[in-house]
Coordinates of C-alpha atoms in Angstrom, one line a residue:
M1 CA -10.1 67.6 7.6
L2 CA -12.5 66.2 5.1
R3 CA -10.0 66.8 2.3
V4 CA -7.3 64.8 4.2
V5 CA -9.7 61.9 4.7
G6 CA -10.8 62.0 1.1
S7 CA -7.2 62.0 0.0
V8 CA -6.4 59.0 2.1
V9 CA -9.5 57.1 0.9
H10 CA -8.6 58.0 -2.7
R11 CA -5.1 56.6 -2.3
I12 CA -6.4 53.4 -0.8
F13 CA -8.7 52.8 -3.7
K14 CA -6.0 53.6 -6.1
L15 CA -3.7 51.1 -4.4
L16 CA -6.3 48.4 -4.4
R17 CA -7.1 49.0 -8.1
R18 CA -3.4 48.6 -8.9
T19 CA -3.0 45.4 -6.9
F20 CA -6.4 43.8 -7.5
I21 CA -5.4 42.1 -10.8
P22 CA -2.1 40.7 -9.6
L23 CA -3.7 39.5 -6.3
A24 CA -6.5 37.8 -8.3
I25 CA -4.0 36.1 -10.5
L26 CA -2.0 34.9 -7.5
L27 CA -5.1 33.7 -5.8
F28 CA -6.2 31.8 -8.9
L29 CA -2.7 30.1 -9.3
F30 CA -2.7 29.3 -5.5
T31 CA -6.1 27.6 -5.6
A32 CA -5.3 25.8 -8.9
V33 CA -2.2 24.3 -7.3
L34 CA -3.8 23.4 -4.0
D35 CA -7.2 22.2 -5.1
I36 CA -5.9 18.7 -6.0
H37 CA -4.0 18.5 -2.6
T38 CA -7.1 19.6 -0.8
Q39 CA -9.2 17.0 -2.5
N40 CA -6.7 14.2 -1.8
F41 CA -6.5 15.3 1.9
Y42 CA -10.3 15.3 2.2
N43 CA -10.8 12.0 0.4
N44 CA -8.2 10.1 2.5
R45 CA -8.3 11.8 5.8
V46 CA -12.0 12.7 6.2
V47 CA -14.1 10.5 3.9
H48 CA -11.7 7.5 4.0
V49 CA -12.3 6.4 0.4
E50 CA -11.9 2.8 -0.7
K51 CA -8.7 1.4 -2.4
Y52 CA -8.7 -0.9 -5.4
T53 CA -10.5 -4.1 -4.7
G54 CA -10.4 -5.8 -8.0
G55 CA -11.9 -5.1 -11.4
R56 CA -10.9 -4.3 -15.0
I57 CA -8.3 -1.6 -15.2
S58 CA -7.1 0.9 -17.9
G59 CA -4.0 2.2 -16.3
L60 CA -1.1 1.3 -13.9
K61 CA 1.2 3.8 -12.4
R62 CA 3.6 4.5 -9.6
I63 CA 2.5 7.6 -7.6
R64 CA 4.2 9.3 -4.7
C65 CA 1.7 9.9 -1.9
H66 CA 2.4 12.5 0.8
S67 CA 1.9 11.4 4.4
W68 CA -0.6 14.1 5.2
F69 CA -3.0 12.5 2.8
G70 CA -3.5 9.6 5.3
N71 CA -4.0 6.1 3.9
C72 CA -3.5 7.2 0.3
N73 CA -6.3 4.9 -0.9
Q74 CA -7.2 7.3 -3.8
I75 CA -5.2 10.0 -5.5
V76 CA -6.7 12.6 -7.8
E77 CA -4.4 13.9 -10.5
R78 CA -4.8 16.2 -13.5
S79 CA -5.5 14.2 -16.6
E80 CA -2.8 14.4 -19.2
D81 CA -5.2 14.0 -22.1
G82 CA -8.5 15.3 -20.6
T83 CA -10.2 11.9 -21.0
Q84 CA -13.7 11.2 -19.8
G85 CA -14.7 14.8 -20.2
T86 CA -12.8 16.0 -17.1
D87 CA -9.5 17.5 -16.3
T88 CA -8.8 15.1 -13.4
I89 CA -8.4 11.4 -13.1
T90 CA -8.8 9.2 -10.0
W91 CA -6.1 6.6 -9.2
Y92 CA -6.9 3.7 -6.8
K93 CA -4.1 2.2 -4.6
I94 CA -3.5 -1.5 -5.0
G95 CA -4.4 -3.1 -1.7
R96 CA -1.0 -3.5 -0.1
E97 CA 0.1 -2.1 3.2
L98 CA 3.7 -2.0 2.1
S99 CA 4.8 0.8 -0.1
L100 CA 7.2 0.3 -3.0
D101 CA 10.0 1.7 -0.9
G102 CA 9.3 -0.8 1.9
S103 CA 7.3 1.1 4.5
S104 CA 3.8 1.1 5.9
Y105 CA 1.5 4.1 5.9
L106 CA 1.1 3.4 9.6
D107 CA 4.8 4.3 10.1
H108 CA 4.8 7.4 7.9
Q109 CA 6.3 10.4 9.6
A110 CA 5.0 13.9 9.1
W111 CA 6.0 15.6 5.8
S112 CA 7.3 12.3 4.4
S113 CA 6.2 10.7 1.1
H114 CA 6.1 7.1 -0.2
D115 CA 5.5 5.4 -3.5
Y116 CA 2.6 3.0 -4.2
L117 CA 1.2 1.3 -7.3
Y118 CA -2.2 2.7 -8.5
V119 CA -4.7 1.7 -11.1
T120 CA -7.5 3.4 -12.9
Y121 CA -10.8 1.5 -13.5
A122 CA -11.6 0.8 -17.2
D123 CA -14.6 2.3 -18.8
T124 CA -17.1 -0.2 -20.0
E125 CA -17.2 1.6 -23.4
G126 CA -13.4 1.6 -23.8
D127 CA -10.4 -0.7 -23.6
A128 CA -9.0 -2.6 -20.7
V129 CA -5.6 -3.9 -19.8
V130 CA -5.3 -7.6 -20.9
D131 CA -1.6 -8.2 -20.2
V132 CA 1.4 -6.7 -18.4
A133 CA 5.1 -7.0 -19.0
L134 CA 8.2 -5.5 -17.4
G135 CA 11.2 -4.1 -19.2
D136 CA 14.1 -1.8 -18.8
P137 CA 12.8 1.6 -17.6
R138 CA 15.8 3.3 -19.4
S139 CA 15.0 1.8 -22.8
L140 CA 12.3 2.3 -25.4
E141 CA 12.8 -1.3 -26.6
P142 CA 10.0 -3.7 -25.6
P143 CA 10.8 -6.5 -23.1
Q144 CA 11.5 -10.0 -24.4
Y145 CA 8.1 -11.1 -23.3
V146 CA 6.5 -8.6 -25.7
V147 CA 9.0 -9.5 -28.5
K148 CA 8.2 -13.2 -28.2
E149 CA 4.5 -12.5 -28.4
L150 CA 4.9 -10.4 -31.5
T151 CA 7.0 -13.2 -33.0
K152 CA 4.2 -15.6 -32.5
S153 CA 1.5 -13.2 -33.8
K154 CA 0.4 -12.5 -37.3
L155 CA 2.8 -9.6 -37.5
G156 CA 5.6 -11.9 -38.4
K157 CA 9.0 -12.1 -37.0
A158 CA 10.2 -9.8 -34.2
K159 CA 12.5 -7.9 -36.6
S160 CA 9.5 -6.8 -38.6
R161 CA 7.8 -5.0 -35.7
F162 CA 8.3 -1.7 -37.5
D163 CA 5.7 -0.8 -40.0
V164 CA 6.4 1.1 -43.3
S165 CA 6.1 4.5 -41.5
G166 CA 8.9 3.6 -39.2
H167 CA 6.8 3.5 -36.0
Y168 CA 6.4 0.5 -33.7
D169 CA 3.6 -1.8 -34.5
L170 CA 3.1 -3.4 -31.1
N171 CA -0.3 -5.1 -31.5
G172 CA -1.9 -3.3 -28.6
W173 CA 1.2 -3.0 -26.4
T174 CA 1.9 0.4 -24.8
Q175 CA 4.9 1.5 -22.8
L176 CA 4.1 3.3 -19.5
K177 CA 6.6 4.7 -17.0
D178 CA 9.1 2.8 -14.9
G179 CA 9.5 0.0 -17.4
I180 CA 5.9 -1.1 -17.2
W181 CA 4.3 -2.3 -20.5
V182 CA 0.6 -3.0 -20.8
K183 CA -1.5 -4.5 -23.6
Y184 CA -5.0 -3.2 -24.3
G185 CA -8.0 -5.1 -25.6
P186 CA -11.8 -4.9 -25.5
F187 CA -13.4 -4.4 -22.0
E188 CA -15.3 -7.6 -22.3
S189 CA -12.3 -9.7 -23.4
P190 CA -11.8 -12.9 -21.3
E191 CA -8.2 -12.0 -21.2
A192 CA -8.9 -8.7 -19.4
I193 CA -7.0 -8.4 -16.1
T194 CA -9.5 -8.4 -13.1
D195 CA -7.0 -8.0 -10.2
I196 CA -3.4 -7.1 -9.7
T197 CA -1.0 -6.9 -6.8
Y198 CA 2.8 -6.9 -6.1
L199 CA 5.0 -9.2 -4.0
F200 CA 8.5 -8.8 -2.7
G201 CA 11.7 -10.8 -2.8
E202 CA 13.8 -13.1 -5.0
D203 CA 12.0 -16.3 -3.9
V204 CA 8.4 -15.4 -4.9
I205 CA 5.9 -18.2 -5.7
E206 CA 2.5 -17.5 -7.1
P207 CA 0.4 -20.7 -6.6
R208 CA -3.1 -19.2 -6.9
P209 CA -5.2 -20.4 -9.8
Q210 CA -5.9 -17.7 -12.5
W211 CA -3.0 -15.6 -11.2
N212 CA 0.1 -15.0 -13.3
L213 CA 3.5 -13.9 -12.1
V214 CA 5.0 -11.3 -14.4
D215 CA 8.6 -12.0 -15.6
G216 CA 11.1 -9.5 -14.4
S217 CA 10.9 -7.1 -11.4
L218 CA 10.5 -3.5 -10.6
S219 CA 13.6 -1.9 -9.0
F220 CA 12.0 0.6 -6.7
H221 CA 13.3 -1.0 -3.5
P222 CA 17.1 -1.3 -3.1
H223 CA 17.1 -4.7 -1.4
H224 CA 13.8 -6.4 -2.3
P225 CA 12.8 -7.0 -6.0
I226 CA 9.2 -6.2 -6.6
R227 CA 7.2 -8.7 -8.6
L228 CA 3.8 -8.1 -10.2
S229 CA 1.1 -10.7 -10.2
F230 CA -2.3 -10.4 -11.9
A231 CA -5.5 -12.4 -12.3
R232 CA -7.9 -12.9 -15.1
G233 CA -11.5 -14.0 -15.0
V234 CA -14.1 -14.1 -12.3
R235 CA -12.7 -15.6 -9.1
R236 CA -15.3 -17.3 -6.9
R237 CA -14.3 -18.0 -3.3
E238 CA -15.9 -21.3 -2.4
L239 CA -15.5 -22.9 1.0
P240 CA -14.0 -26.4 0.6
K241 CA -16.4 -29.2 1.6
L242 CA -14.6 -32.2 3.1
R243 CA -15.9 -35.7 2.8
L244 CA -14.7 -39.3 3.2
S245 CA -13.1 -41.0 0.3
K246 CA -14.8 -44.0 -1.3
D247 CA -12.9 -46.4 1.0
K248 CA -14.4 -44.5 4.1
M249 CA -11.1 -42.9 4.9
F250 CA -9.9 -39.3 5.5
K251 CA -6.2 -38.4 5.8
V252 CA -4.8 -35.3 7.5
L253 CA -1.2 -34.0 7.1
Q254 CA 0.0 -31.8 9.9
L255 CA 2.7 -29.3 9.1
S256 CA 4.1 -27.1 11.8
D257 CA 6.6 -24.3 12.4
L258 CA 7.8 -23.6 8.8
H259 CA 9.1 -20.2 9.7
F260 CA 9.2 -19.0 6.1
T261 CA 10.3 -15.6 5.0
S262 CA 9.9 -13.5 1.9
D263 CA 13.6 -14.2 1.1
F264 CA 15.3 -17.5 0.6
G265 CA 15.5 -18.2 4.3
V266 CA 18.6 -19.2 6.4
C267 CA 19.0 -22.9 7.4
L268 CA 19.4 -23.5 11.1
D269 CA 20.6 -26.6 13.1
Q270 CA 21.1 -28.8 10.1
K271 CA 21.7 -32.5 10.6
D272 CA 23.8 -32.6 7.4
A273 CA 25.0 -29.0 7.0
V274 CA 26.0 -27.6 3.6
D275 CA 27.7 -24.3 2.8
E276 CA 24.8 -22.8 0.8
C277 CA 21.4 -23.7 2.0
H278 CA 18.1 -22.0 1.1
A279 CA 15.8 -22.9 4.0
D280 CA 12.4 -22.4 2.4
A281 CA 13.2 -24.2 -0.9
K282 CA 14.6 -27.2 1.1
S283 CA 11.5 -27.3 3.3
L284 CA 9.2 -27.1 0.2
A285 CA 11.1 -30.0 -1.5
F286 CA 10.4 -32.2 1.6
I287 CA 6.7 -31.1 1.8
H288 CA 6.1 -31.8 -1.9
R289 CA 7.6 -35.2 -1.5
V290 CA 5.4 -36.1 1.4
I291 CA 2.3 -34.9 -0.3
D292 CA 3.1 -37.0 -3.4
E293 CA 3.6 -40.0 -1.1
E294 CA 0.5 -39.6 1.0
S295 CA -2.1 -37.6 -1.1
P296 CA -3.8 -36.1 2.0
D297 CA -7.4 -34.9 2.0
L298 CA -6.6 -31.9 4.3
V299 CA -3.4 -30.2 5.3
V300 CA -3.4 -28.6 8.8
Y301 CA -0.8 -25.9 9.6
T302 CA -0.3 -25.7 13.4
G303 CA 1.2 -22.2 13.6
D304 CA 4.3 -20.2 12.7
L305 CA 4.0 -20.6 8.9
I306 CA 6.1 -17.5 8.7
D307 CA 8.7 -15.8 10.8
G308 CA 7.2 -12.4 11.2
S309 CA 10.2 -10.8 12.8
R310 CA 12.4 -11.8 9.8
T311 CA 9.8 -11.4 7.1
F312 CA 9.7 -8.3 5.0
D313 CA 6.4 -9.2 3.2
Y314 CA 3.9 -11.5 4.9
Q315 CA 1.9 -12.1 1.7
T316 CA 4.9 -13.4 -0.1
A317 CA 5.9 -15.7 2.8
F318 CA 2.4 -17.1 3.2
L319 CA 1.9 -17.8 -0.5
K320 CA 5.2 -19.6 -0.5
A321 CA 4.4 -21.7 2.6
L322 CA 1.0 -22.6 1.2
S323 CA 2.1 -23.2 -2.4
P324 CA 2.3 -27.0 -2.2
V325 CA -1.4 -27.3 -1.2
I326 CA -2.9 -24.4 -3.2
S327 CA -1.1 -25.6 -6.4
R328 CA -2.6 -29.1 -5.9
S329 CA -6.1 -27.8 -4.9
I330 CA -5.9 -29.4 -1.4
P331 CA -8.0 -27.8 1.3
F332 CA -6.0 -26.5 4.2
A333 CA -6.6 -25.2 7.7
I334 CA -4.5 -22.9 9.9
A335 CA -4.1 -22.6 13.7
M336 CA -2.3 -19.3 14.1
G337 CA 1.1 -19.1 15.9
E338 CA 2.8 -16.2 17.6
H339 CA 5.2 -15.7 14.7
D340 CA 2.4 -15.4 12.1
T341 CA 2.6 -11.6 12.3
S342 CA 4.0 -8.6 10.5
V343 CA 5.4 -5.3 11.5
F344 CA 3.8 -3.8 8.4
A345 CA 0.2 -5.1 8.9
S346 CA -2.2 -5.7 11.7
R347 CA -3.3 -9.2 12.7
D348 CA -6.8 -8.5 11.3
V349 CA -5.3 -7.6 7.9
I350 CA -3.3 -10.8 7.9
V351 CA -6.3 -13.0 8.7
E352 CA -8.4 -11.2 6.1
F353 CA -5.7 -12.1 3.5
L354 CA -5.8 -15.8 4.6
T355 CA -9.5 -16.0 4.2
T356 CA -9.3 -14.9 0.6
L357 CA -6.9 -17.7 -0.4
P358 CA -8.3 -20.5 -2.5
F359 CA -8.9 -23.8 -0.7
S360 CA -8.7 -22.1 2.7
T361 CA -11.2 -23.5 5.3
M362 CA -10.9 -20.2 7.3
H363 CA -13.5 -17.8 6.1
R364 CA -15.4 -14.7 7.1
Q365 CA -19.2 -15.0 7.3
T366 CA -20.0 -11.3 7.8
Q367 CA -18.0 -8.1 7.8
E368 CA -18.9 -7.5 11.4
Q369 CA -17.7 -10.9 12.5
W370 CA -15.3 -10.9 15.4
I371 CA -11.9 -12.1 14.3
G372 CA -11.8 -14.9 16.9
N373 CA -14.9 -16.4 15.2
I374 CA -12.9 -16.6 12.0
T375 CA -9.7 -18.1 13.5
N376 CA -11.5 -20.5 15.9
Y377 CA -13.5 -22.8 13.8
V378 CA -14.6 -26.4 13.2
I379 CA -14.4 -28.4 9.9
P380 CA -17.0 -31.2 9.5
V381 CA -15.9 -34.2 7.5
M382 CA -19.1 -35.5 5.8
S383 CA -20.0 -38.9 4.8
D384 CA -19.2 -40.0 1.2
I385 CA -22.8 -41.0 0.6
D386 CA -24.7 -38.5 2.8
D387 CA -23.9 -34.8 2.6
S388 CA -25.9 -34.1 5.7
L389 CA -24.0 -36.6 8.0
A390 CA -20.8 -35.5 9.7
V391 CA -18.6 -38.5 10.5
S392 CA -15.8 -36.5 12.0
A393 CA -15.0 -33.0 13.2
I394 CA -11.7 -31.2 13.1
Y395 CA -11.3 -28.2 15.5
M396 CA -8.9 -25.4 14.8
L397 CA -8.0 -23.1 17.8
D398 CA -6.3 -19.7 17.8
L399 CA -4.5 -19.1 21.1
F400 CA -3.2 -15.6 20.1
E401 CA -6.4 -13.6 19.8
A402 CA -6.3 -11.0 22.5
N403 CA -9.3 -9.4 24.2
S404 CA -11.6 -12.4 23.4
P405 CA -15.2 -11.6 24.4
E406 CA -15.7 -15.4 24.9
P407 CA -13.9 -18.0 27.0
L408 CA -12.5 -21.0 25.2
E409 CA -15.1 -23.2 26.7
T410 CA -17.9 -21.2 25.2
I411 CA -16.2 -21.1 21.8
L412 CA -15.7 -24.9 21.7
H413 CA -19.2 -25.7 22.8
R414 CA -20.6 -23.2 20.2
L415 CA -18.6 -24.9 17.5
Y416 CA -19.6 -28.4 18.7
N417 CA -23.3 -27.4 18.7
S418 CA -23.0 -26.0 15.1
L419 CA -22.4 -29.5 13.7
P420 CA -25.4 -31.2 12.1
N421 CA -24.8 -34.3 14.3
K422 CA -22.3 -35.5 16.9
P423 CA -19.5 -37.4 15.1
S424 CA -17.7 -40.3 16.8
M425 CA -14.2 -39.2 15.8
S426 CA -12.8 -35.8 16.3
L427 CA -9.3 -34.1 16.2
E428 CA -8.3 -30.7 17.6
F429 CA -5.3 -28.6 16.5
Q430 CA -3.6 -25.6 18.0
H431 CA -0.1 -24.1 18.1
Y432 CA 0.8 -24.2 21.8
P433 CA 0.6 -27.2 24.1
I434 CA -1.7 -27.2 27.2
A435 CA -0.5 -28.0 30.7
E436 CA -1.3 -31.7 30.4
Y437 CA 1.6 -32.0 27.9
R438 CA 3.8 -32.0 31.0
P439 CA 2.4 -35.0 32.9
R440 CA 3.8 -36.2 36.2
G441 CA 4.8 -39.7 37.1
A442 CA 4.7 -42.5 34.5
F443 CA 2.8 -42.0 31.3
A444 CA 2.5 -43.7 27.9
L445 CA 4.6 -42.2 25.1
V446 CA 5.3 -42.8 21.5
G447 CA 8.2 -40.8 19.9
Q448 CA 10.8 -38.3 21.0
Y449 CA 10.1 -36.0 23.9
N450 CA 13.1 -33.6 23.9
E451 CA 11.8 -30.3 25.2
K452 CA 10.3 -30.1 28.7
T453 CA 10.6 -26.5 29.6
R454 CA 7.9 -24.9 31.7
L455 CA 4.8 -23.9 29.7
K456 CA 3.4 -20.4 29.7
S457 CA -0.1 -20.8 31.3
S458 CA -1.2 -17.4 29.8
R459 CA -1.2 -19.0 26.4
T460 CA -3.7 -21.7 27.1
D461 CA -7.0 -22.3 29.0
K462 CA -6.9 -24.6 32.0
N463 CA -10.3 -26.0 31.0
T464 CA -9.1 -27.1 27.6
R465 CA -8.6 -30.8 28.6
K466 CA -12.1 -31.1 30.1
V467 CA -13.9 -29.3 27.2
L468 CA -12.2 -31.5 24.6
S469 CA -13.4 -34.5 26.6
D470 CA -16.9 -33.1 26.7
I471 CA -17.2 -32.6 23.0
G472 CA -15.7 -36.0 22.1
V473 CA -12.2 -35.2 20.9
Q474 CA -10.0 -38.2 20.9
C475 CA -6.7 -36.6 20.0
M476 CA -5.2 -33.1 19.9
S477 CA -2.0 -32.1 18.2
V478 CA 0.2 -29.0 18.6
G479 CA 3.4 -27.5 17.3
S480 CA 5.6 -24.8 18.9
E481 CA 8.3 -27.2 20.4
H482 CA 10.2 -28.0 17.3
T483 CA 12.1 -31.1 18.4
N484 CA 9.2 -32.8 20.2
E485 CA 7.5 -35.3 17.9
C486 CA 5.8 -37.7 20.3
C487 CA 2.3 -38.6 21.3
I488 CA 1.5 -38.6 25.1
R489 CA -1.6 -40.4 26.5
S490 CA -3.6 -38.6 29.0
D491 CA -5.5 -41.4 30.8
A492 CA -9.3 -41.4 31.4
Q493 CA -10.3 -40.0 34.8
P494 CA -13.9 -41.1 35.5
D495 CA -14.1 -39.2 38.8
Q496 CA -13.4 -36.0 36.9
H497 CA -15.5 -37.0 33.9
L498 CA -12.4 -37.0 31.7
K499 CA -12.1 -39.5 28.8
E500 CA -8.8 -40.7 27.4
L501 CA -7.0 -38.1 25.2
W502 CA -3.9 -38.5 23.1
M503 CA -1.8 -35.4 22.9
C504 CA 0.6 -35.3 20.0
F505 CA 3.3 -33.0 18.7
G506 CA 3.8 -32.1 15.1
P507 CA 7.5 -31.6 14.8
S508 CA 9.0 -28.6 12.9
V509 CA 9.2 -29.0 9.2
G510 CA 10.9 -25.7 8.5
E511 CA 14.6 -25.7 7.9
G512 CA 14.7 -22.0 8.9
A513 CA 13.4 -22.9 12.4
Y514 CA 15.5 -24.0 15.3
G515 CA 16.0 -27.7 15.6
S516 CA 18.5 -30.3 16.5
T517 CA 21.6 -31.3 14.6
A518 CA 20.9 -34.9 15.6
M519 CA 17.4 -34.9 14.1
D520 CA 16.1 -34.2 10.6
R521 CA 12.8 -32.4 9.9
R522 CA 9.6 -34.4 10.2
V523 CA 5.8 -34.3 9.6
R524 CA 2.9 -36.1 11.3
L525 CA -0.2 -37.6 9.6
F526 CA -3.5 -38.8 10.8
K527 CA -6.0 -41.2 9.2
L528 CA -9.7 -41.4 10.2
D529 CA -11.2 -44.8 9.3
S530 CA -15.0 -44.4 9.5
Q531 CA -15.8 -48.0 8.6
N532 CA -13.8 -49.4 11.6
N533 CA -14.1 -46.2 13.8
Q534 CA -10.3 -46.0 14.1
I535 CA -7.9 -43.1 14.3
T536 CA -4.2 -43.8 13.5
T537 CA -1.1 -41.6 13.3
W538 CA 2.4 -41.9 11.9
K539 CA 5.3 -39.7 10.8
R540 CA 7.7 -39.3 7.9
H541 CA 11.1 -37.6 7.9
R542 CA 13.3 -35.7 5.4
D543 CA 16.2 -38.1 5.2
D544 CA 13.9 -40.8 3.7
P545 CA 10.3 -39.4 3.0
S546 CA 9.3 -42.8 1.7
E547 CA 9.7 -44.3 5.2
V548 CA 6.8 -44.5 7.7
F549 CA 7.7 -44.7 11.4
D550 CA 6.0 -44.6 14.8
Y551 CA 2.7 -45.9 13.5
Q552 CA 0.2 -46.1 16.3
F553 CA -3.5 -46.3 17.1
I554 CA -5.2 -43.3 18.7
Q555 CA -8.6 -45.0 18.7
K556 CA -9.6 -48.5 17.8

């Protein structure tokens, strides 16, 4: 019996000895392959590492991220050259919700994978990327942008870009994958790129100061060209400070219901229809003309800047809609509309993007701040001679913030009490009209009142009229109803402690929004006259932007 047991044990040990080395090799290979995947899964699913948030970079690359990695903010790969004394390199995802193939990580299905653009941070002791160009991914020839730079450089003409050894002498330019070319320079160079992103579409506009739109596009998406945009230098986000002009005036331009997209946009309900009409470009031409005519001190957007249901990339659409004011360094304010959304990004993400834009009066004070305290705000207009004296207040209300912990009355009183003093002239802007915009009986009216459908009470607060009276607002103005462009007077009611209030509409300026074939697109303006304590309003229209009509006094 003992001999049998001993024989079995001997055979087992012999078998283990023969299989140990192959098993060890297989185990080593298995862990070597999966250790990177395990690290990426842990970083993105468990630790929730940060994505790229700006800074000098040394690399730019398209990487396919698997859905089981989660948000894909960081991807660890094996280094091809073993730089930095390690065999791995960490890539940081450029902060976009949209992947290069046009999907959001929120929509990723199990076992799927999607492409994103990633960067590596530059080492302070090494070189950094100072320029980017896009060329043909199938060719080794540098793109025309690089060739033109070499032509202007000390290297001589473009045809002499080969040195005597027969190699390219590209003056710091290096070809990466997918047609991406980068130029390297010293880390401390003022030309070093400090932020980079990508936008979608054939109608991209990059209005932000210090940002540069790269010529050409990446062809990762079959229907939407991908454009790279990068920034140089230190970008400081300063909150605009509004004050009266030297003649004691302050002018506000109201733009409403642009309904821009990340494409050219389709023209709707044209007064003078043409076969080929790009809605967004046509709208922008009108807006540019009005701004040149009026030189406003503030531009107020009363909702639906973009058409979320028809917009592939919300960032591209917002930048295009805001380009006339950002490019002119004009402060702007936004009252959010129901179409200022995206299927690829949450509302919080969209608002966060808007707060980062230059000349935006919407800002985040703390990271813990409730979003409604960002999108509901007041803008004081200060005296031209005394920075501590507010001569006017402009309130911006967001009617589409769900689950508000505060009623509208509390929000407005808090904003009112935050002012350094109680100004004598105040305006309020929001997207959707309140119930008093449907008055009964006879009422004073200036302008066209074409839409009178029943209002949705769930979108407004029944106490708005009284609260606006309590905090001294003389006029409110809304959008939403595209062909209404009138001002309605709500008379004072002393028995209910209600002061007179003018309730105006800002007509739709967007050619891609519904309208009327009998009416061209229009804009509304307001002027605050501190010296005479007057508020006036008027309109301009696309057929003749030089013409002013329906000029009226709101307060005199």
